Structure formats: structure tokens, C-alpha cells
């Protein structure tokens, strides 16, 4: 096999000094027309997600639907068991004593909303994902420590190895730019 | 509030330097030092302190008592306990309520204080959440083994079965099974979600292969992506929002176990708020008990400052006053209602054969905590530790007093006595062993404080975001 002229690359990774520099860099990259990018930081920075065009997450809707389904199914289960399937006369209370069903309905609402939120987070983020090309860059370990990174994927229509590297190097407060092997 | 921190007057301050204006982070901390201070303990780069070994070995020894107590109980049945007519709920239920109460402060710190923008929660939430999980585990043992046939515990939950039988959904005991299992599950999820970014830090900075693999698996490939953080923060906020009413509902349901019955002094509307206040009171006492060793053994005085202890002590005092109001209200209602049974049971409670436990309760839960009004008792760790210990004893006796009320029923012919046996005590102190063992392992292998949230708490100039702004950022 002949050595490839241009090695397969996943994209470019630029490191910045501070959260504010990452916010500025993301905005400039978006204004320059890049679309397939992501920020990486040791703690959440809402402004980066805003600049990436992800102003609102889906988690609220996921949890609302999960909670409503759980509560409805729970209440119907309680009603069906106590009224239809296994009617018990408890201290002369009506079979459909709905107020007695509220505690369990509430607990099931919380449980199903929480579980759907966590499953939703993992599913939407594509986790667990033990391998990712970004982990090939040794410096990326700082993304969980004190590093603020902006990655631009090669899949971006505007991506060009040399031009993108030059663009990232031109951003304010940039520390380094590295190529991410695929 | 004041933005300029004047130099300490009078007693010398523990630190002269604080990273932030609110004196929540001591020393000069940065993103790197925070991670190393907390993470190096998990990565084994900090020598294991002697105190840790004492805690672990003491806990592990007591854990053997639990094993023996359970083996004895399962072999011979609940007859080995002191329970008999008229007291069918013995110390097993006392311990259940005691542990679940302790658990509640963890969720309170994590969830309610998050919603209330309390920055000081950040140093405490991780170990308080762990405390919740382990306390709920200890609590969960007691109703199960109290059943007599614990292998049939799953009958508490509804499932189609060939007996064509279903649970009795109008019973608070059935609600309890749902409440406690939901509480445990949601606390576990909240705890784990908070740990994921910290696991990622440990994965990236672990030295040994085994640490890299284990923390790597637990981190699930977290890479701090801005898109992921956006969803993560929203989930965190919503879990806190659900967790808050959940805490109140769980302890309310626990109190319904008593209040829905018609036993005099149990059948009272004060029970739910009274129980919730007691839970927070007990939980903060346990947070203080755990924070003090963490400060000393692991040198976390920079991250859990005197200010944290001061605030915890004040909350303990405040909830203690609510609990004391509950004691007053019980007596007042019994007298004012002119119900023979209520008032007579009150007199029996105060001056009957178990009167000593009532006055011990008043002493340890109402009188001794008043010492916290003095600043010395809020800032001197040793004294604060003692007051918190008094609260632990008091909260145990609070439930004991409720239980022994059963010895004086409506009909004098059914009156009786109750005394726990050795088998009761083995399981009771054994559960403490389980808690200590689990907590010691947690201190050694998992980040005791949230690395991520402590970093966010750092002021801007130190590389942070000036506090957890999840309320504003979660979208």
C-alpha cells in the first residue's frame, strides 16, 4: 500500500486559555460558516452551546412525556386493580377511592420522569461511547481539567485541513491547534 | 451583601486567604488544584489517613454484627426480637425511620439548596448524596427483615401472579414501598449523573491501567461536549426540581405509616411536617459528623470552610426548633382537644414507665441544640460534633417514644411492656457498620466533593464561572 498523501483526519482541535476565549472562538467560527463543531470544557458553559446553535435541549420534553406516561399508567393500574381486578372493601371506602391512589401515582411520576431523563440524556448524547477520535489527542485530557477546546469536524462542508488550521490559529487567545487522527 | 471581606477580628481566622469573596473556598485555588485536591484521593496519590482505617475497621467489625444478627433472625424468625403484643413495631421501625430521616438531608442539600441558589451547598452535596444512598440502604433493611418472611418481599409490588392477588393500594405501608424504592432510585440516578464528569477527570488523570479502565467505564466516554453539557444541566435542574417534592412526599408517607392508624398521639395531622423537619434536623447532624472527619483526614479545610459548618449548624438549630414546636403541639392538642385517650396517653408518655425516654428526648433534641445559638458551638468542631451527636441520640429516641406509645392503648387490659433484645441491637448497630463501611469506601474511591461544581464555583479570575448558575443556564 502506498502511504496516503493526506492522512485520514477526523478534524481539528484548538485549545484556548479560558472559558471566555472559547465562547468568542465559537462565535467567530460560527460566523465564518462552520457548522459541524463542538466545544469541550471541564464544566458547563451555556454560551458555547448557544453559539453552536443549540439554544434549548430536548430533556425537558423527554422528562415531561416520561412523567406523564408513568403517572397515567400508574393511576390506571391502581384503578384497574382496586376497582376491577381485585376489589377489596377497606373500611367501607369506595372501590374507586382515587385520593388513596395519589401517593403511588406521584411516586411513579417522579420515577418514570427521572429514568426517562437519564436514558434520554444518554441516548441523545450517544453515550456510553468509550472510544472517540478526540481521545487520540493527548492534550485532550485537559478538557476535564483546565483546558477549553473547540473541535471542527472534517465532515463540515467548509472544512479544509490547511485553511481551517490557519483560521483556528488566528483566533484570539488560542494556545494550540492539533489535527485529530480518525 | 458586603463585598469587601474585612480581616478577621478577635479570634484568628483559619485562613487568611480566600479564593472567593464569600469565604467558601480557602487558599488560592485554581481549576487544577481543585481537581488534584479531590481527585488524588481516589487515584491513591494521597496516603490513606489513620482515621480512615479506624473508621473502616470499626465499620467493618460492626458489619459482622449485622451478618450475625440477620443470620440469627432468619434462622429463628422475628421471635428473637423483643416485639410482642401490644408492641409489634419495635426498634426495627425506629431504626428504619431514623435512617431514612438521615437520608433526607442529602437530597435537601443537593436539590432544594440548588434551586435556592445557595452556593455553599457545592462543597457538601456529593458526600451528602452518598450519605443519602447509604442511609436509605440501611433503612431499607429494616422493613424487609421485619416481614418475618423477607423472601416474599416482592409481594409488596404489583405483578400478575398465579395467586390472582394484588397489593392493598390503600395502605400507607404499600405507599411506603413505592416511596422508598423511588427515593432510592432517583437519588442513585442524581448521584451518578453528578459523578459522570468527575469520573471523566479521574479517567484522564489516572496513572494505573485498572483505574483507567474502571473510571473509564464509569465515565461512559464523557468528553465535556458543549452539546452534552446543555442536556446535562437541564437534566440536573429537573432532577433537583423533582427531588425536592420527592423528599417531602417520602417522609410524609413514612409518617402516614403512623398517622393513618387510630393509635392515640399517632393519629395527628402534625405528623407529616413534624417528620420532615425531624428528617432534615437529623440529616444535618449527620452531615456535620461526616464533614468534620473529611476536613481533618483529607485536609479539605480549604473546600469545607468554617462558614460551611456555621451554616449547617444554623440549619440544624432552625429545624430543631421546628421539631420542638412539634413536641409542644402534640401536648397542646392532646390537652386542648379534651380527648381522654390523647391526654392520658400524653401523661403516660411523660410520666409512665417510659417517661425517662421522653425527657431524654427533650433534653437531647430541644435543650442541648440551643447551645448552637453561641458562636463558639458553631465554629468549634469538637463542640459542634458533640451537639450533633446529641441530635442523633435525640432523633432515635423520638421514634422510640412514638413506638413505646403502643404499650399504653385504649384498653388497660391490653397494656404491656417492650424491651429490645440482643438480636435487636445486633441488627441496629450492625446497620451503622454497613453505613460506616460504605462511606469509608466511598471516601477512598469516589470524589468526596464534586470536582466539576467546585470548579464552577471558582471566581472568574481563578478560571471558574463564579458559582453554579444551573438555574440560569439550564435550557
XYZ file of C-alpha atoms in Angstrom:
657
model
C 0.000 0.000 0.000
C 1.271 3.427 -0.766
C 1.433 5.944 2.041
C -1.595 8.220 1.742
C -0.791 11.740 0.688
C -3.227 13.330 3.117
C -3.786 11.196 6.216
C -7.379 10.453 7.152
C -8.395 13.069 9.634
C -11.378 13.401 11.927
C -10.974 17.143 12.262
C -9.093 19.942 14.008
C -8.876 20.661 17.713
C -7.966 24.096 19.063
C -7.199 24.771 22.706
C -7.965 28.042 24.482
C -6.938 29.586 27.766
C -10.266 30.425 29.258
C -13.981 29.901 29.036
C -14.447 33.395 27.635
C -11.909 32.736 24.870
C -13.800 29.564 23.941
C -17.076 31.488 23.755
C -15.513 34.104 21.477
C -13.847 31.440 19.330
C -17.104 29.527 18.909
C -18.890 32.681 17.841
C -16.178 33.556 15.306
C -16.154 30.020 13.904
C -19.927 30.092 13.526
C -19.726 33.471 11.791
C -17.052 32.047 9.484
C -19.574 29.449 8.368
C -18.515 26.323 10.266
C -21.412 24.137 11.309
C -20.089 20.775 12.499
C -18.188 21.787 15.596
C -18.312 21.312 19.319
C -16.853 22.903 22.439
C -15.236 20.890 25.214
C -14.789 22.184 28.727
C -14.360 20.882 32.282
C -17.643 22.481 33.342
C -20.773 23.584 31.505
C -20.612 26.865 29.599
C -24.077 27.677 28.375
C -22.899 30.399 25.978
C -20.880 27.898 23.935
C -23.965 25.788 23.321
C -25.850 28.975 22.401
C -23.183 29.855 19.847
C -23.283 26.330 18.466
C -26.947 26.845 17.675
C -28.289 24.539 20.379
C -30.275 27.030 22.457
C -32.592 24.533 24.099
C -32.185 20.873 24.975
C -34.799 18.178 24.471
C -34.548 16.879 28.041
C -37.492 18.898 29.354
C -39.857 17.422 26.783
C -38.478 13.917 27.311
C -38.990 14.100 31.059
C -42.433 15.661 30.748
C -43.628 12.893 28.457
C -41.968 10.213 30.594
C -43.536 11.584 33.758
C -46.997 11.891 32.239
C -46.872 8.358 30.855
C -45.696 6.993 34.214
C -48.341 8.832 36.197
C -51.157 7.914 33.815
C -50.207 4.263 33.607
C -49.740 4.166 37.377
C -53.130 5.680 38.106
C -54.850 3.380 35.610
C -53.096 0.364 37.128
C -54.207 1.323 40.631
C -57.760 1.957 39.464
C -57.983 -1.282 37.488
C -56.582 -3.420 40.314
C -58.672 -1.823 43.059
C -61.907 -1.483 41.129
C -61.981 -4.277 38.549
C -59.421 -6.995 39.053
C -59.174 -7.366 42.825
C -61.818 -5.270 44.589
C -61.236 -5.125 48.336
C -63.573 -3.479 50.797
C -61.254 -1.485 53.014
C -63.120 0.250 55.841
C -66.096 0.768 53.564
C -64.193 3.022 51.192
C -65.396 3.101 47.584
C -63.506 0.850 45.184
C -62.531 3.906 43.172
C -61.095 5.804 46.157
C -58.903 7.939 43.911
C -57.437 10.091 46.652
C -55.789 6.995 48.125
C -54.099 6.392 44.768
C -52.363 9.779 44.679
C -49.216 8.858 46.661
C -48.264 5.923 44.433
C -49.216 7.856 41.284
C -46.921 10.670 42.376
C -44.024 8.334 43.132
C -44.404 6.684 39.732
C -44.489 10.106 38.055
C -41.159 11.048 39.650
C -39.601 7.666 38.953
C -40.568 7.484 35.298
C -39.689 11.130 34.636
C -36.248 10.672 36.207
C -35.491 7.403 34.447
C -36.606 8.775 31.088
C -34.497 11.894 31.664
C -31.360 9.866 32.326
C -31.996 7.418 29.500
C -32.810 10.391 27.279
C -29.549 12.136 28.156
C -27.511 9.042 27.373
C -29.387 8.275 24.166
C -29.289 11.842 22.825
C -25.597 12.222 23.657
C -24.761 8.816 22.214
C -23.286 7.627 25.497
C -21.784 5.303 26.571
C -19.116 5.825 23.924
C -15.806 4.605 25.362
C -13.880 5.415 22.182
C -13.896 8.721 20.382
C -11.302 10.017 17.915
C -10.737 13.080 20.118
C -9.218 10.850 22.801
C -6.319 10.198 20.392
C -5.025 13.715 21.055
C -3.001 13.577 24.306
C -3.697 17.218 25.138
C -7.434 16.499 25.120
C -7.076 15.037 28.628
C -7.056 18.663 29.778
C -10.674 19.006 28.640
C -11.626 17.522 32.013
C -9.084 19.624 33.898
C -8.291 23.181 32.815
C -8.454 23.111 29.021
C -11.102 24.695 26.792
C -11.296 23.156 23.338
C -13.075 23.792 20.091
C -13.247 20.903 17.647
C -14.159 21.256 13.964
C -15.056 18.045 12.181
C -13.693 17.096 8.771
C -17.287 16.287 7.848
C -18.010 20.024 7.906
C -18.581 21.186 4.309
C -16.322 24.191 4.915
C -13.509 22.044 6.353
C -10.135 22.207 4.708
C -7.137 20.965 6.697
C -4.856 23.910 5.973
C -7.441 26.668 5.825
C -9.174 25.517 8.987
C -5.891 25.229 10.863
C -4.956 28.743 9.778
C -8.382 30.045 10.773
C -8.201 28.456 14.234
C -4.656 29.733 14.775
C -5.910 33.213 14.001
C -8.495 33.185 16.810
C -7.758 35.249 19.923
C -6.130 33.540 22.930
C -5.565 30.272 21.086
C -2.955 28.044 22.714
C -2.507 25.323 20.127
C -4.182 23.665 17.154
C -3.835 19.962 16.540
C -5.096 17.582 13.906
C -7.301 14.775 15.205
C -6.485 11.436 13.549
C -9.536 9.447 12.534
C -24.328 41.862 50.845
C -20.898 43.107 51.796
C -18.413 42.630 49.039
C -15.274 43.548 50.949
C -14.143 40.959 53.454
C -12.562 42.660 56.398
C -9.612 40.944 58.034
C -10.681 38.663 60.844
C -11.175 40.442 64.120
C -10.727 38.840 67.507
C -10.083 35.119 67.127
C -7.539 34.384 64.390
C -9.198 33.103 61.226
C -8.452 29.628 59.969
C -7.335 31.083 56.652
C -6.111 34.484 55.812
C -6.651 33.948 52.129
C -9.851 33.032 50.362
C -10.250 32.445 46.655
C -13.730 33.940 46.583
C -15.458 36.836 48.276
C -17.922 34.711 50.200
C -15.195 32.753 52.027
C -16.398 29.427 50.673
C -13.063 28.412 49.153
C -9.908 28.820 51.202
C -6.372 29.222 49.913
C -5.627 30.186 46.332
C -7.380 27.539 44.289
C -7.452 27.074 40.538
C -9.082 24.580 38.194
C -6.032 22.357 38.548
C -5.659 22.449 42.327
C -9.354 21.689 42.860
C -9.104 18.606 40.680
C -5.919 17.411 42.352
C -7.107 18.038 45.875
C -10.244 15.951 45.394
C -9.164 13.559 42.678
C -5.806 12.480 44.075
C -7.534 10.772 46.991
C -9.383 8.475 44.565
C -6.267 7.887 42.484
C -4.355 6.712 45.568
C -1.848 9.536 45.481
C -2.711 10.676 48.978
C -1.552 8.328 51.762
C -4.576 6.751 53.418
C -5.018 8.564 56.734
C -5.060 6.638 60.037
C -8.518 7.940 60.786
C -9.818 6.318 57.629
C -8.541 2.932 58.774
C -10.155 3.392 62.173
C -13.468 4.274 60.547
C -13.285 1.442 58.042
C -12.232 -1.232 60.514
C -14.760 -0.125 63.120
C -17.459 -0.141 60.467
C -16.393 -3.487 59.081
C -16.390 -5.028 62.551
C -19.880 -3.722 63.237
C -20.925 -5.040 59.842
C -20.195 -8.535 61.139
C -22.727 -7.856 63.884
C -25.278 -7.215 61.149
C -24.402 -10.516 59.482
C -24.729 -12.417 62.764
C -27.926 -10.593 63.687
C -29.504 -11.328 60.307
C -28.407 -14.972 60.317
C -29.899 -15.418 63.773
C -33.102 -13.687 62.733
C -33.532 -15.637 59.507
C -32.824 -18.928 61.267
C -35.262 -18.490 64.152
C -37.652 -15.786 62.934
C -38.769 -12.463 64.403
C -39.367 -14.147 67.777
C -35.730 -13.432 68.609
C -36.662 -9.752 68.783
C -38.396 -8.141 71.712
C -41.584 -7.489 69.759
C -44.817 -8.961 71.069
C -48.341 -7.816 71.767
C -49.024 -4.896 72.127
C -45.747 -3.582 70.589
C -45.436 -5.217 67.188
C -43.248 -2.433 65.833
C -40.018 -2.443 67.769
C -36.652 -0.846 67.239
C -36.622 -2.167 63.669
C -39.122 0.553 62.760
C -37.294 3.075 64.964
C -34.113 2.360 63.017
C -35.938 2.483 59.694
C -37.296 5.967 60.362
C -34.003 7.115 61.897
C -32.004 6.117 58.827
C -34.456 7.382 56.252
C -34.585 10.691 58.099
C -30.816 10.997 57.933
C -31.003 10.295 54.226
C -33.212 13.291 53.578
C -30.607 15.951 54.265
C -28.587 14.691 51.297
C -31.386 15.418 48.872
C -32.195 18.644 50.651
C -28.643 19.910 50.184
C -28.414 18.711 46.608
C -31.785 19.631 45.289
C -33.508 22.270 47.396
C -30.423 24.365 48.032
C -29.576 24.178 44.321
C -32.971 25.632 43.480
C -32.412 28.319 46.110
C -29.041 29.425 44.648
C -27.136 28.512 47.808
C -23.516 28.447 46.728
C -22.313 26.809 49.925
C -24.126 23.609 49.024
C -21.481 22.874 46.397
C -18.867 21.593 48.849
C -21.320 19.368 50.634
C -23.644 17.942 48.018
C -21.576 14.964 46.859
C -20.892 13.394 50.225
C -24.357 14.340 51.433
C -25.849 12.493 48.448
C -23.683 9.478 49.232
C -24.866 9.700 52.815
C -28.438 9.607 51.474
C -27.824 6.499 49.412
C -26.117 4.584 52.186
C -28.650 5.690 54.793
C -31.536 4.594 52.569
C -29.807 1.228 52.091
C -29.566 0.845 55.871
C -33.183 1.958 56.246
C -34.379 -0.455 53.579
C -33.085 -3.446 55.520
C -35.497 -2.973 58.415
C -38.956 -3.161 56.829
C -37.748 -6.141 54.794
C -36.473 -8.163 57.737
C -39.430 -7.089 59.855
C -41.702 -9.001 57.495
C -40.915 -12.354 59.001
C -40.758 -13.847 55.539
C -38.356 -11.474 53.805
C -38.010 -13.712 50.773
C -41.562 -12.717 49.884
C -40.760 -9.000 49.939
C -41.599 -8.698 46.252
C -45.254 -9.262 47.144
C -45.272 -5.574 48.071
C -45.168 -4.693 44.393
C -47.968 -5.271 41.905
C -47.341 -8.023 39.404
C -49.635 -10.585 37.800
C -49.313 -13.820 39.722
C -50.947 -17.229 39.861
C -52.464 -16.443 43.264
C -54.528 -13.776 41.473
C -53.755 -11.473 44.414
C -52.746 -7.814 44.327
C -51.371 -5.405 46.919
C -53.736 -3.338 49.037
C -53.128 0.050 47.471
C -54.994 1.990 50.155
C -52.414 1.080 52.780
C -49.636 3.525 53.702
C -47.320 0.532 54.058
C -47.784 -0.144 50.357
C -47.187 3.550 49.583
C -44.050 3.289 51.650
C -42.649 0.521 49.453
C -43.157 2.726 46.388
C -41.883 5.869 48.106
C -38.677 4.399 49.477
C -37.777 2.469 46.337
C -38.454 5.527 44.159
C -36.429 7.686 46.517
C -33.501 5.310 46.369
C -33.644 5.004 42.573
C -33.914 8.732 41.935
C -31.153 9.525 44.460
C -28.927 6.969 42.772
C -29.555 8.480 39.330
C -28.968 12.026 40.581
C -25.764 10.932 42.300
C -24.456 9.046 39.280
C -25.269 11.823 36.830
C -23.340 14.237 39.042
C -20.396 11.831 39.130
C -20.011 11.305 35.364
C -17.849 14.401 34.632
C -15.760 13.658 37.728
C -15.228 10.096 36.544
C -14.036 11.564 33.253
C -11.453 13.644 35.115
C -10.262 10.565 37.018
C -10.114 8.554 33.791
C -7.963 11.181 32.109
C -5.573 11.570 35.018
C -5.341 8.007 36.343
C -1.872 6.518 36.447
C -2.633 2.814 36.633
C -4.332 0.714 33.987
C -7.001 -0.625 36.318
C -8.014 2.895 37.396
C -8.186 3.979 33.762
C -10.426 1.060 32.893
C -12.757 1.307 35.892
C -13.142 5.091 35.879
C -13.258 4.998 32.079
C -16.194 2.603 32.121
C -17.970 4.687 34.745
C -17.386 7.907 32.776
C -19.092 6.315 29.740
C -16.960 8.291 27.327
C -17.827 11.748 28.662
C -15.839 14.353 26.743
C -17.174 17.617 28.105
C -19.013 18.439 24.906
C -20.975 21.690 24.991
C -23.987 19.943 23.474
C -23.837 17.269 26.147
C -23.403 19.846 28.914
C -26.527 21.644 27.744
C -28.646 18.495 28.159
C -26.796 17.548 31.319
C -27.557 20.832 33.070
C -31.201 20.662 32.137
C -31.442 17.117 33.454
C -29.643 18.120 36.631
C -32.024 21.001 37.241
C -35.126 18.938 36.529
C -33.948 16.093 38.752
C -33.423 18.661 41.505
C -36.890 20.032 40.828
C -38.426 16.566 41.102
C -36.207 15.591 44.025
C -37.451 18.456 46.175
C -41.121 17.437 46.376
C -39.963 13.816 46.420
C -38.164 14.303 49.759
C -41.256 15.809 51.282
C -43.500 13.103 49.882
C -41.297 10.253 51.093
C -41.109 11.346 54.687
C -44.757 12.350 54.638
C -45.603 8.815 53.574
C -43.327 7.414 56.287
C -45.253 9.498 58.799
C -48.539 8.173 57.331
C -47.443 4.704 58.464
C -48.190 6.035 61.930
C -50.687 8.827 61.363
C -53.219 6.821 59.355
C -53.662 4.439 62.288
C -56.012 5.299 65.169
C -53.494 4.951 67.998
C -53.705 7.956 70.329
C -50.963 10.543 69.646
C -50.191 8.854 66.304
C -53.404 9.929 64.600
C -52.324 13.547 64.166
C -52.073 15.964 61.253
C -48.851 17.403 62.713
C -47.033 14.185 61.810
C -46.033 14.865 58.173
C -44.421 18.308 58.704
C -43.058 17.189 62.055
C -41.390 14.157 60.452
C -39.963 16.161 57.553
C -38.451 18.750 59.899
C -37.034 15.959 62.050
C -35.506 14.323 59.000
C -33.679 17.494 57.979
C -32.604 18.052 61.580
C -31.112 14.540 61.814
C -29.607 14.712 58.348
C -27.725 17.927 59.013
C -26.387 16.418 62.223
C -25.007 13.546 60.129
C -23.598 15.943 57.511
C -21.709 17.676 60.320
C -20.485 14.319 61.611
C -19.148 13.417 58.187
C -17.808 16.848 57.195
C -15.548 17.149 60.232
C -13.524 13.957 59.540
C -13.291 14.803 55.837
C -11.855 18.217 56.754
C -9.290 16.712 59.070
C -8.207 13.483 57.465
C -8.043 14.749 53.926
C -7.138 18.368 54.568
C -10.316 19.656 52.947
C -10.455 22.691 55.211
C -9.999 24.861 52.130
C -13.066 23.463 50.453
C -15.275 22.896 53.505
C -14.622 26.060 55.435
C -15.776 27.230 58.844
C -18.527 29.040 57.043
C -20.000 25.724 55.865
C -20.051 24.295 59.371
C -21.613 27.517 60.617
C -24.423 27.370 58.052
C -25.086 23.654 58.696
C -25.249 24.312 62.420
C -27.734 27.145 61.891
C -29.985 24.946 59.756
C -29.768 22.259 62.408
C -30.826 24.806 65.009
C -33.708 26.076 62.873
C -35.119 22.649 62.058
C -34.561 21.656 65.687
C -36.852 24.476 66.736
C -39.496 23.249 64.272
C -39.218 19.775 65.787
C -39.518 21.214 69.279
C -42.628 23.044 68.173
C -43.921 19.634 67.099
C -43.423 18.294 70.635
C -45.228 21.287 72.031
C -48.047 20.960 69.527
C -48.584 17.283 70.375
C -49.041 18.096 74.037
C -51.125 21.175 73.362
C -53.507 19.364 71.019
C -53.879 16.476 73.452
C -54.818 18.881 76.247
C -56.940 21.305 74.228
C -58.901 18.554 72.448
C -60.041 17.253 75.841
C -59.804 13.750 74.414
C -59.405 11.362 77.325
C -57.235 8.978 75.372
C -54.963 11.634 73.893
C -54.359 13.374 77.204
C -53.979 10.200 79.200
C -51.501 8.771 76.699
C -49.580 12.048 76.913
C -49.339 11.716 80.684
C -48.261 8.101 80.287
C -45.651 9.182 77.764
C -44.251 11.791 80.151
C -44.598 10.077 83.498
C -45.307 6.425 82.669
C -42.798 3.584 82.678
C -41.019 5.027 79.628
C -41.079 8.629 80.856
C -37.286 8.642 81.040
C -37.093 8.275 77.258
C -39.429 11.251 76.745
C -37.337 13.531 78.939
C -34.133 12.243 77.381
C -35.630 13.158 74.019
C -36.497 16.673 75.202
C -33.005 17.074 76.638
C -31.092 15.883 73.578
C -33.331 17.297 70.844
C -34.656 20.517 72.307
C -32.404 21.717 75.132
C -28.863 20.747 74.084
C -29.181 22.059 70.474
C -29.900 25.526 71.931
C -26.155 25.722 72.576
C -25.796 26.405 68.848
C -27.023 29.937 69.500
C -23.487 30.535 70.780
C -20.995 31.162 68.016
C -18.410 29.036 69.798
C -20.562 25.949 69.301
C -20.870 26.639 65.589
C -17.191 27.187 64.911
C -15.511 24.815 67.360
C -15.574 21.476 65.579
C -15.344 19.389 68.723
C -18.281 21.106 70.416
C -20.348 21.050 67.235
C -19.598 17.344 66.868
C -20.912 16.729 70.373
C -24.117 18.694 69.774
C -24.702 16.792 66.508
C -24.191 13.552 68.445
C -26.848 14.657 70.892
C -29.221 15.159 67.958
C -28.518 11.621 66.704
C -29.467 10.218 70.093
C -32.469 12.502 70.350
C -33.842 11.635 66.937
C -33.513 7.939 67.701
C -35.418 8.422 70.964
C -38.059 10.493 69.212
C -39.098 7.440 67.228
C -38.601 5.198 70.261
C -41.046 7.348 72.222
C -43.547 7.037 69.384
C -43.120 3.257 69.322
C -43.487 2.654 73.053
C -46.730 4.619 72.967
C -48.140 1.281 71.836
C -47.623 -0.088 75.348
C -50.499 2.125 76.528
C -53.527 1.502 74.339
C -57.171 2.483 74.803
C -57.907 -0.571 76.954
C -55.791 -1.027 80.096
C -56.144 -4.808 79.819
C -54.039 -4.696 76.646
C -51.235 -2.665 78.201
C -47.797 -4.225 78.138
C -44.065 -3.639 78.178
C -41.453 -3.643 75.461
C -37.708 -4.147 75.580
C -35.348 -4.789 72.663
C -33.210 -7.936 72.820
C -29.612 -8.612 71.861
C -30.797 -9.642 68.386
C -32.429 -6.209 68.003
C -29.230 -4.433 68.985
C -27.044 -6.588 66.734
C -29.025 -5.524 63.674
C -29.271 -1.924 64.864
C -25.559 -1.374 65.459
C -24.777 -3.635 62.531
C -26.611 -1.237 60.222
C -24.321 1.502 61.498
C -21.424 -0.761 60.495
C -22.842 -1.081 56.991
C -23.111 2.698 56.752
C -19.573 3.329 58.016
C -18.083 0.677 55.726
C -19.834 2.015 52.649
C -18.973 5.593 53.495
C -15.313 4.770 54.116
C -15.095 3.025 50.739
C -16.808 5.998 49.117
C -14.268 8.412 50.646
C -11.404 6.378 49.310
C -12.582 5.557 45.786
C -15.029 8.233 44.669
C -14.631 12.026 44.627
C -15.879 13.216 48.025
C -16.710 16.647 46.658
C -17.956 17.471 43.194
C -14.876 18.457 41.208
C -16.973 19.921 38.402
C -19.182 22.033 40.598
C -16.303 23.224 42.776
C -14.586 24.419 39.608
C -17.687 26.294 38.528
C -17.818 27.873 41.958
C -14.366 29.400 41.496
C -14.463 33.107 40.740
C -13.909 34.245 37.164
C -10.328 35.299 37.771
C -9.478 31.801 39.042
C -10.864 30.180 35.896
C -14.364 29.361 37.178
C -17.835 30.654 36.496
C -18.482 32.409 39.787
C -20.882 29.863 41.159
C -23.260 27.257 39.936
C -25.710 29.020 37.698
C -27.664 25.945 36.677
C -30.918 27.828 37.230
C -29.996 30.335 34.533
C -28.029 28.064 32.215
C -30.231 25.005 32.104
C -32.229 25.257 28.919
